[in-house]
Amino acid sequence: MLRSLAGHPWVTEPEGTAARHWAMTLCRNVGFEPDVRFETTDLLLHQRLVEENHAAAFLPGLVRSGRPPAVTHHQLPLGRCARRILTVVRHGRSRHPAVQARRHALRHAVALRSGTRRPPSDAPP
């Protein structure tokens, strides 16, 4: 399916970013060089350009904010389609309730997205 977008204009993150490198590599791996006509870090602008049929883009599911898609979504090709999220706090603050709550929320969101429907057992209730 990705190959079918080979002739379409694209919006990506700016040159030199990890997201841009990932997108370019993914397109090249299926056999085409994307025609990048728009560059921005603003994912809502990416979404708007896609909705107005000005460009194709790789959009994370979080950008939809629960509203129904206004455009056709396609699954990415099988492979390494994941991201790593790290949290960093000052020394001695990892037990702060706000930090624990945020980390729990992240674990819970990952569990929901992966289909396990429950947070890891090491997360607070």
PDB file of C-alpha atoms in Angstrom:
ATOM      1  CA  MET A   1       0.000   0.000   0.000  1.00  0.00           C
ATOM      2  CA  LEU A   2       2.835   2.426   0.788  1.00  0.00           C
ATOM      3  CA  ARG A   3       4.201   1.960  -2.725  1.00  0.00           C
ATOM      4  CA  SER A   4       0.889   3.302  -4.118  1.00  0.00           C
ATOM      5  CA  LEU A   5       1.772   6.726  -2.647  1.00  0.00           C
ATOM      6  CA  ALA A   6       5.055   6.934  -4.579  1.00  0.00           C
ATOM      7  CA  GLY A   7       3.819   9.636  -6.978  1.00  0.00           C
ATOM      8  CA  HIS A   8       2.091  11.705  -4.308  1.00  0.00           C
ATOM      9  CA  PRO A   9       3.623  14.818  -2.678  1.00  0.00           C
ATOM     10  CA  TRP A  10       4.721  14.272   0.937  1.00  0.00           C
ATOM     11  CA  VAL A  11       4.965  16.260   4.154  1.00  0.00           C
ATOM     12  CA  THR A  12       7.677  15.183   6.587  1.00  0.00           C
ATOM     13  CA  GLU A  13       9.621  16.471   9.525  1.00  0.00           C
ATOM     14  CA  PRO A  14      12.637  18.646   8.640  1.00  0.00           C
ATOM     15  CA  GLU A  15      15.838  17.196   7.212  1.00  0.00           C
ATOM     16  CA  GLY A  16      18.192  15.921   9.906  1.00  0.00           C
ATOM     17  CA  THR A  17      15.492  14.725  12.326  1.00  0.00           C
ATOM     18  CA  ALA A  18      15.154  11.089  13.348  1.00  0.00           C
ATOM     19  CA  ALA A  19      11.531  11.040  12.161  1.00  0.00           C
ATOM     20  CA  ARG A  20      12.542  12.276   8.695  1.00  0.00           C
ATOM     21  CA  HIS A  21      15.285   9.667   8.460  1.00  0.00           C
ATOM     22  CA  TRP A  22      12.810   6.942   9.473  1.00  0.00           C
ATOM     23  CA  ALA A  23      10.201   8.058   6.914  1.00  0.00           C
ATOM     24  CA  MET A  24      12.722   8.299   4.069  1.00  0.00           C
ATOM     25  CA  THR A  25      14.164   4.891   4.908  1.00  0.00           C
ATOM     26  CA  LEU A  26      10.728   3.287   5.004  1.00  0.00           C
ATOM     27  CA  CYS A  27       9.817   4.712   1.584  1.00  0.00           C
ATOM     28  CA  ARG A  28      13.153   3.733   0.071  1.00  0.00           C
ATOM     29  CA  ASN A  29      12.818   0.217   1.462  1.00  0.00           C
ATOM     30  CA  VAL A  30       9.636  -0.285  -0.575  1.00  0.00           C
ATOM     31  CA  GLY A  31      11.235   1.175  -3.695  1.00  0.00           C
ATOM     32  CA  PHE A  32      10.646   4.901  -4.041  1.00  0.00           C
ATOM     33  CA  GLU A  33      12.061   8.295  -3.148  1.00  0.00           C
ATOM     34  CA  PRO A  34       9.293  10.430  -1.622  1.00  0.00           C
ATOM     35  CA  ASP A  35       8.605  13.804  -3.236  1.00  0.00           C
ATOM     36  CA  VAL A  36       8.871  15.933  -0.093  1.00  0.00           C
ATOM     37  CA  ARG A  37       7.189  19.271  -0.779  1.00  0.00           C
ATOM     38  CA  PHE A  38       6.437  20.308   2.796  1.00  0.00           C
ATOM     39  CA  GLU A  39       8.587  20.175   5.934  1.00  0.00           C
ATOM     40  CA  THR A  40       7.372  20.954   9.432  1.00  0.00           C
ATOM     41  CA  THR A  41       7.522  19.548  12.947  1.00  0.00           C
ATOM     42  CA  ASP A  42       3.840  20.445  13.425  1.00  0.00           C
ATOM     43  CA  LEU A  43       1.962  17.136  13.183  1.00  0.00           C
ATOM     44  CA  LEU A  44      -1.381  18.927  13.134  1.00  0.00           C
ATOM     45  CA  LEU A  45      -0.238  20.708   9.988  1.00  0.00           C
ATOM     46  CA  HIS A  46       0.808  17.320   8.565  1.00  0.00           C
ATOM     47  CA  GLN A  47      -2.704  16.083   9.282  1.00  0.00           C
ATOM     48  CA  ARG A  48      -4.314  19.137   7.702  1.00  0.00           C
ATOM     49  CA  LEU A  49      -2.221  18.796   4.526  1.00  0.00           C
ATOM     50  CA  VAL A  50      -3.299  15.159   4.278  1.00  0.00           C
ATOM     51  CA  GLU A  51      -6.972  16.013   4.894  1.00  0.00           C
ATOM     52  CA  GLU A  52      -6.860  18.633   2.125  1.00  0.00           C
ATOM     53  CA  ASN A  53      -5.192  16.094  -0.208  1.00  0.00           C
ATOM     54  CA  HIS A  54      -2.056  18.192  -0.572  1.00  0.00           C
ATOM     55  CA  ALA A  55       0.312  15.555   0.777  1.00  0.00           C
ATOM     56  CA  ALA A  56       0.801  12.083   2.167  1.00  0.00           C
ATOM     57  CA  ALA A  57       2.334  11.685   5.619  1.00  0.00           C
ATOM     58  CA  PHE A  58       3.190   9.261   8.380  1.00  0.00           C
ATOM     59  CA  LEU A  59       0.957  10.226  11.289  1.00  0.00           C
ATOM     60  CA  PRO A  60       1.052   8.642  14.743  1.00  0.00           C
ATOM     61  CA  GLY A  61      -2.286   7.483  16.108  1.00  0.00           C
ATOM     62  CA  LEU A  62      -2.043   9.981  18.944  1.00  0.00           C
ATOM     63  CA  VAL A  63      -2.512  12.901  16.547  1.00  0.00           C
ATOM     64  CA  ARG A  64      -6.156  11.941  15.901  1.00  0.00           C
ATOM     65  CA  SER A  65      -7.244  12.670  19.487  1.00  0.00           C
ATOM     66  CA  GLY A  66     -10.083  10.178  19.319  1.00  0.00           C
ATOM     67  CA  ARG A  67     -11.952  11.789  16.457  1.00  0.00           C
ATOM     68  CA  PRO A  68     -12.880   9.707  13.411  1.00  0.00           C
ATOM     69  CA  PRO A  69     -10.336   9.824  10.586  1.00  0.00           C
ATOM     70  CA  ALA A  70     -11.100  12.301   7.815  1.00  0.00           C
ATOM     71  CA  VAL A  71      -8.781  10.483   5.405  1.00  0.00           C
ATOM     72  CA  THR A  72      -7.914   6.919   4.494  1.00  0.00           C
ATOM     73  CA  HIS A  73      -5.453   5.309   6.881  1.00  0.00           C
ATOM     74  CA  HIS A  74      -3.092   2.538   5.833  1.00  0.00           C
ATOM     75  CA  GLN A  75      -1.129   0.164   8.021  1.00  0.00           C
ATOM     76  CA  LEU A  76       2.636   0.486   7.844  1.00  0.00           C
ATOM     77  CA  PRO A  77       4.556  -2.397   6.323  1.00  0.00           C
ATOM     78  CA  LEU A  78       5.526  -5.074   8.804  1.00  0.00           C
ATOM     79  CA  GLY A  79       8.802  -4.465  10.524  1.00  0.00           C
ATOM     80  CA  ARG A  80      10.131  -2.264  13.244  1.00  0.00           C
ATOM     81  CA  CYS A  81       7.316   0.248  13.721  1.00  0.00           C
ATOM     82  CA  ALA A  82       7.772   1.277  17.298  1.00  0.00           C
ATOM     83  CA  ARG A  83       9.006   4.163  19.336  1.00  0.00           C
ATOM     84  CA  ARG A  84      10.808   4.379  22.630  1.00  0.00           C
ATOM     85  CA  ILE A  85       9.580   6.802  25.254  1.00  0.00           C
ATOM     86  CA  LEU A  86      11.891   7.715  28.105  1.00  0.00           C
ATOM     87  CA  THR A  87      11.082   9.726  31.191  1.00  0.00           C
ATOM     88  CA  VAL A  88      13.749  11.660  33.031  1.00  0.00           C
ATOM     89  CA  VAL A  89      13.485  13.298  36.446  1.00  0.00           C
ATOM     90  CA  ARG A  90      15.865  14.933  38.851  1.00  0.00           C
ATOM     91  CA  HIS A  91      17.771  12.652  41.195  1.00  0.00           C
ATOM     92  CA  GLY A  92      15.610  11.653  44.154  1.00  0.00           C
ATOM     93  CA  ARG A  93      12.286  12.646  42.528  1.00  0.00           C
ATOM     94  CA  SER A  94      11.326   9.340  40.900  1.00  0.00           C
ATOM     95  CA  ARG A  95       8.988   8.491  43.814  1.00  0.00           C
ATOM     96  CA  HIS A  96       7.071  11.779  43.595  1.00  0.00           C
ATOM     97  CA  PRO A  97       3.331  11.022  43.107  1.00  0.00           C
ATOM     98  CA  ALA A  98       3.105  13.147  39.961  1.00  0.00           C
ATOM     99  CA  VAL A  99       6.065  11.345  38.382  1.00  0.00           C
ATOM    100  CA  GLN A 100       4.644   7.946  39.298  1.00  0.00           C
ATOM    101  CA  ALA A 101       1.217   8.904  37.954  1.00  0.00           C
ATOM    102  CA  ARG A 102       2.686  10.066  34.631  1.00  0.00           C
ATOM    103  CA  ARG A 103       4.728   6.891  34.248  1.00  0.00           C
ATOM    104  CA  HIS A 104       1.697   4.791  35.131  1.00  0.00           C
ATOM    105  CA  ALA A 105      -0.376   6.635  32.517  1.00  0.00           C
ATOM    106  CA  LEU A 106       2.280   5.969  29.874  1.00  0.00           C
ATOM    107  CA  ARG A 107       2.449   2.270  30.770  1.00  0.00           C
ATOM    108  CA  HIS A 108      -1.338   2.063  30.698  1.00  0.00           C
ATOM    109  CA  ALA A 109      -1.528   3.745  27.276  1.00  0.00           C
ATOM    110  CA  VAL A 110       1.068   1.339  25.882  1.00  0.00           C
ATOM    111  CA  ALA A 111      -0.822  -1.632  27.344  1.00  0.00           C
ATOM    112  CA  LEU A 112      -4.068  -0.441  25.721  1.00  0.00           C
ATOM    113  CA  ARG A 113      -2.415   0.133  22.347  1.00  0.00           C
ATOM    114  CA  SER A 114      -0.720  -3.275  22.422  1.00  0.00           C
ATOM    115  CA  GLY A 115      -3.977  -5.017  23.236  1.00  0.00           C
ATOM    116  CA  THR A 116      -3.110  -6.248  26.733  1.00  0.00           C
ATOM    117  CA  ARG A 117      -5.767  -3.925  28.222  1.00  0.00           C
ATOM    118  CA  ARG A 118      -4.021  -3.766  31.583  1.00  0.00           C
ATOM    119  CA  PRO A 119      -0.926  -1.914  32.790  1.00  0.00           C
ATOM    120  CA  PRO A 120       2.206  -3.851  33.739  1.00  0.00           C
ATOM    121  CA  SER A 121       2.149  -5.329  37.253  1.00  0.00           C
ATOM    122  CA  ASP A 122       4.937  -3.027  38.466  1.00  0.00           C
ATOM    123  CA  ALA A 123       2.756   0.044  37.847  1.00  0.00           C
ATOM    124  CA  PRO A 124       0.882   1.609  40.760  1.00  0.00           C
ATOM    125  CA  PRO A 125      -2.898   1.034  40.824  1.00  0.00           C
TER     126      PRO A 125
END
